[in-house]
Amino acid sequence: MPAHGIATLVADATQPADVESPAAASPAQNSQADRAAVAAPAATPPGKVARFGAVAFAPTVAAAIALAVHRWVPNGQKIDQPTRLYPRLLLILLVAGVVVGLTQQLWRRIKPTPWNFPLAFVSNALHWCVASAPVLAAGILLLCAWDLVTLKLALVPLPYFPGPDAVFQTLVNDWASSGQGQPGLAECMTSSLFLLLSGYFVGSFLGVVCGVMIGWFPAARYWGVPVMKLVGPVPATALIPMALMLFRNPTLSAVWLIALAVWFPVTMLTLSGVMNVRASYLDVARTLGAGRAYLIFRVALPAALPNIFVGLFMGLGSSFLTLVVAEGVGVQAGLGWYIDWARAYSDYAKVYAALIIMAAYFSTIMTLLFRVRDHVLVWQKGVIKW
Amino acid sequence: MSNRRTSLAVMLLLAAVILAVPGCKKHDAPDAAASPAGETNKIRVGYIGLTCEAPIFSAVEKGFFKEEGLDVELVRCQWATYKDALALGRFDVTHHLVMYFLKPIEQGLDVKFTGGIHRGCLRVQAGTKGDILTIKDLKGKIVGVPGLGTPPFMFATRVMAANGIDPSRDVKWRVYPAGELGLAVKRGLVDAVANSEPVGSLLLAEGTVRTIADQAKDAPYKDEYCCAVLVNGQFYAKNPKATAAATRALLKAAKWVDTNPAAAARLSVEKKYIASNVNLNAHAISNLDYVPSISGAEKAVLQSAQDMKAAGMLMPQTDLEQLAAKAFVHLPGVTDEWLKSLEVEKLADGDVPPGEDIRQYAQLINAPGAKNCCIGRK
């Protein structure tokens, strides 16, 4: 009973300074709805048939423009092989755009259940495509601009700026093997993902543990803070010899380097979160008879969670930054390893191909982390700007 | 108000973009408005601060550029952006490793070779604890390199291909930073390493490795030029005469360094071009083979291209003759005959006393403040 009571208490009282009253929150909601209405004609309440909109054909028009540019503007950059992939991709986009545009009223947001899962998935995805037609069109036009600036008009020099076709071609060519018998992008992707995730989990777990210890126990703070100040700003490159000495296995060395890069921001923010728990919460909890474990795990840690998530986001950024360095300690495949190699050869199509994959990884993991935060910190909804 | 704020943001963004472009410390902005008809006599020479760049420092200090009527400016650069700094016109001319630039040239990097400076500083070495005595023993082993695509990797690949080992299947490659290759051997993480000066000599002196292939000693590589004069393609197109003059100055300086290695070493250190000590530098320089050549460099370009293609480094559809023709240019007045007739002064204390031990050399390298020659950290 007291457990529940204090949790609600924390939830109620952890209102930061920028609290919005319900009255203030409602205009924000309205404006959000307005925005949705402007961006997406199809964003109608479920059940109602959406109005047929010409906006849904924007990607088709954009793809047609891009295709025309690619077909009829003469090449400025010299390339060895005719382009194949990029025009095909545009053609597929064009046809798909027409089909989706004509059937736009069919696609609605459906709540996925175990029974209708494939259908719901397709319907939701296509609904999203219709709703985000302007963004998709802008994306396709961006591809067209890239094609124009590089391959067509050669405004920027080779080898630094290959056209979209070269990059897409690399993604396909290097999928299974990246040449000279070395593993291809597929293996690099799984290998990097494994490194990133294991390093990230180890680092953030240790970071939270260390942060709570240092934040809670004065003795741990006395000894821990100087260590943090020493270790925190050391760049990963300088730690390579230590990584090699500590672990014989190259993967472990790499995981350790990434974990260290994640550990520092997570520890720092966890400890500041734990140290900034309002004394009143702790007093109230103690008065109600809470023990030390209870104070740490049920009061301090939940109160520090918003801070911890900031640390986790920062750690995610630094884990990606460290990836290239960590993959220079003898691993056999990986996106950073691949980029390093491609850069030595000035093969920038490969560099961009790997960067596209890394960007996709980053945004996916970031989205997942936001979902987790929204789930864990659901009590913040309505309390702060959501 | 918000307008001003926006324009400030845009300016900051622009500044950030400009700063992000790989840059070097430039003393003077290039004269962009130089008349297109008349050639410039201003030339910017890039350097990193390596032992083997002695001809660049000598050419400046001994006035070889001035003799050719050139107004020279030195631009100090970083390893990581060196290739790009040359190709994007941060400086006009330098000398550097042939193999390092060949693949980028195939990819479209606009730079040209104009003459050979020196030979050989790459090695393949096996750990003394293992049983690898020749290149053929490398089959099934793990080889450490400072990076796939770096010259030591390329050299090792070429040697293996020539010895019947398939470098893409029969060995495993592992990437370690150049400075940590020795550690990787000692920890048994790799069986052999491919490296460059002075890491090779250092490991040899420590007794960590034995050399199984040496670019400076083994045929056919010992006659191959590893470093050649490089010029930015656009600069060459606009200023062929100035390019020829700069090439002559550098080749003459190479000959001067060959005749007076100790003097060149002293000059590089005392004028603070490199962070090293005179003795160490003199030994490092005398280990290299500074015999400038035009035909040698041209041959080296073609030979490296052939071997690199055989090893799968160049694209299969690449025409080697065409690549070599694109990569190497012959300049007026820069010929082997001219080089032969060229005479340089011989200073009394210019040479290195013979018979000094490699262990001493290694000790000197271990001294604080020593700087790597040739390939360091990529």
PDB file of C-alpha atoms in Angstrom, chain A residues 80-81 157-160 180-182 240-241 244-248 250 328-332 337 340-341 343-348, chain B residues 80 83-84 87-88 103-104 107-109 148-149 153-154 168 172-177 180 183 187-189 311-313 315 378:
ATOM      1  CA  ASP A  80      32.425   3.552 -66.361  1.00  0.00           C
ATOM      2  CA  GLN A  81      29.079   1.825 -66.484  1.00  0.00           C
ATOM      3  CA  PRO A 157      34.297  16.807 -57.800  1.00  0.00           C
ATOM      4  CA  LEU A 158      34.721  13.072 -58.043  1.00  0.00           C
ATOM      5  CA  PRO A 159      35.712  10.922 -56.207  1.00  0.00           C
ATOM      6  CA  TYR A 160      34.223  12.731 -53.242  1.00  0.00           C
ATOM      7  CA  GLN A 180      39.248  -9.035 -52.006  1.00  0.00           C
ATOM      8  CA  GLY A 181      37.501 -11.871 -50.221  1.00  0.00           C
ATOM      9  CA  GLN A 182      36.369  -9.620 -47.389  1.00  0.00           C
ATOM     10  CA  ILE A 240      43.161   1.176 -27.826  1.00  0.00           C
ATOM     11  CA  PRO A 241      46.373  -0.187 -26.263  1.00  0.00           C
ATOM     12  CA  LEU A 244      44.259  -4.806 -26.568  1.00  0.00           C
ATOM     13  CA  MET A 245      45.923  -5.621 -23.260  1.00  0.00           C
ATOM     14  CA  LEU A 246      42.667  -6.333 -21.425  1.00  0.00           C
ATOM     15  CA  PHE A 247      41.064  -8.646 -23.953  1.00  0.00           C
ATOM     16  CA  ARG A 248      42.494 -11.151 -26.386  1.00  0.00           C
ATOM     17  CA  PRO A 250      38.936  -8.317 -30.719  1.00  0.00           C
ATOM     18  CA  GLY A 328      39.974  -0.580 -35.762  1.00  0.00           C
ATOM     19  CA  VAL A 329      41.125  -3.091 -33.137  1.00  0.00           C
ATOM     20  CA  GLY A 330      41.163  -6.234 -35.190  1.00  0.00           C
ATOM     21  CA  VAL A 331      37.509  -6.995 -35.862  1.00  0.00           C
ATOM     22  CA  GLN A 332      36.847  -8.744 -39.157  1.00  0.00           C
ATOM     23  CA  TRP A 337      35.823  -1.016 -40.534  1.00  0.00           C
ATOM     24  CA  ASP A 340      37.863   3.107 -43.007  1.00  0.00           C
ATOM     25  CA  TRP A 341      38.796   0.783 -45.811  1.00  0.00           C
ATOM     26  CA  ARG A 343      38.243   5.943 -47.369  1.00  0.00           C
ATOM     27  CA  ALA A 344      41.755   4.584 -47.891  1.00  0.00           C
ATOM     28  CA  TYR A 345      40.741   3.776 -51.452  1.00  0.00           C
ATOM     29  CA  SER A 346      38.852   7.070 -51.886  1.00  0.00           C
ATOM     30  CA  ASP A 347      35.848   4.944 -52.763  1.00  0.00           C
ATOM     31  CA  TYR A 348      33.282   7.392 -51.467  1.00  0.00           C
TER      32      TYR A 348
ATOM     33  CA  ALA B  80      44.072  11.791 -42.417  1.00  0.00           C
ATOM     34  CA  LYS B  83      45.131  12.941 -50.113  1.00  0.00           C
ATOM     35  CA  ASP B  84      42.090  15.164 -50.143  1.00  0.00           C
ATOM     36  CA  ALA B  87      43.227  16.872 -54.700  1.00  0.00           C
ATOM     37  CA  LEU B  88      41.033  19.734 -53.491  1.00  0.00           C
ATOM     38  CA  LYS B 103      43.473   3.482 -56.224  1.00  0.00           C
ATOM     39  CA  PRO B 104      42.122   6.992 -55.522  1.00  0.00           C
ATOM     40  CA  GLN B 107      38.389   6.464 -58.489  1.00  0.00           C
ATOM     41  CA  GLY B 108      38.815   9.867 -60.117  1.00  0.00           C
ATOM     42  CA  LEU B 109      41.127  11.756 -57.753  1.00  0.00           C
ATOM     43  CA  LEU B 148      42.868  -2.325 -45.372  1.00  0.00           C
ATOM     44  CA  GLY B 149      43.829  -0.257 -48.380  1.00  0.00           C
ATOM     45  CA  PHE B 153      48.437  -3.882 -46.822  1.00  0.00           C
ATOM     46  CA  MET B 154      48.873  -3.369 -50.560  1.00  0.00           C
ATOM     47  CA  SER B 168      41.722 -12.808 -50.054  1.00  0.00           C
ATOM     48  CA  LYS B 172      43.006 -13.386 -42.444  1.00  0.00           C
ATOM     49  CA  TRP B 173      43.539  -9.649 -42.193  1.00  0.00           C
ATOM     50  CA  ARG B 174      43.184  -7.759 -38.946  1.00  0.00           C
ATOM     51  CA  VAL B 175      43.302  -3.989 -38.636  1.00  0.00           C
ATOM     52  CA  TYR B 176      45.259  -2.338 -35.820  1.00  0.00           C
ATOM     53  CA  PRO B 177      46.571   1.216 -35.507  1.00  0.00           C
ATOM     54  CA  GLU B 180      49.796  -0.953 -31.824  1.00  0.00           C
ATOM     55  CA  LEU B 183      51.543  -5.086 -29.271  1.00  0.00           C
ATOM     56  CA  ARG B 187      49.942 -10.638 -27.515  1.00  0.00           C
ATOM     57  CA  GLY B 188      49.672 -13.281 -30.225  1.00  0.00           C
ATOM     58  CA  LEU B 189      46.642 -11.586 -31.775  1.00  0.00           C
ATOM     59  CA  ALA B 311      45.355  -8.733 -56.188  1.00  0.00           C
ATOM     60  CA  GLY B 312      41.830  -7.473 -56.836  1.00  0.00           C
ATOM     61  CA  MET B 313      42.454  -3.953 -55.527  1.00  0.00           C
ATOM     62  CA  MET B 315      38.495  -2.760 -60.602  1.00  0.00           C
ATOM     63  CA  LYS B 378      46.618   6.126 -42.005  1.00  0.00           C
TER      64      LYS B 378
END
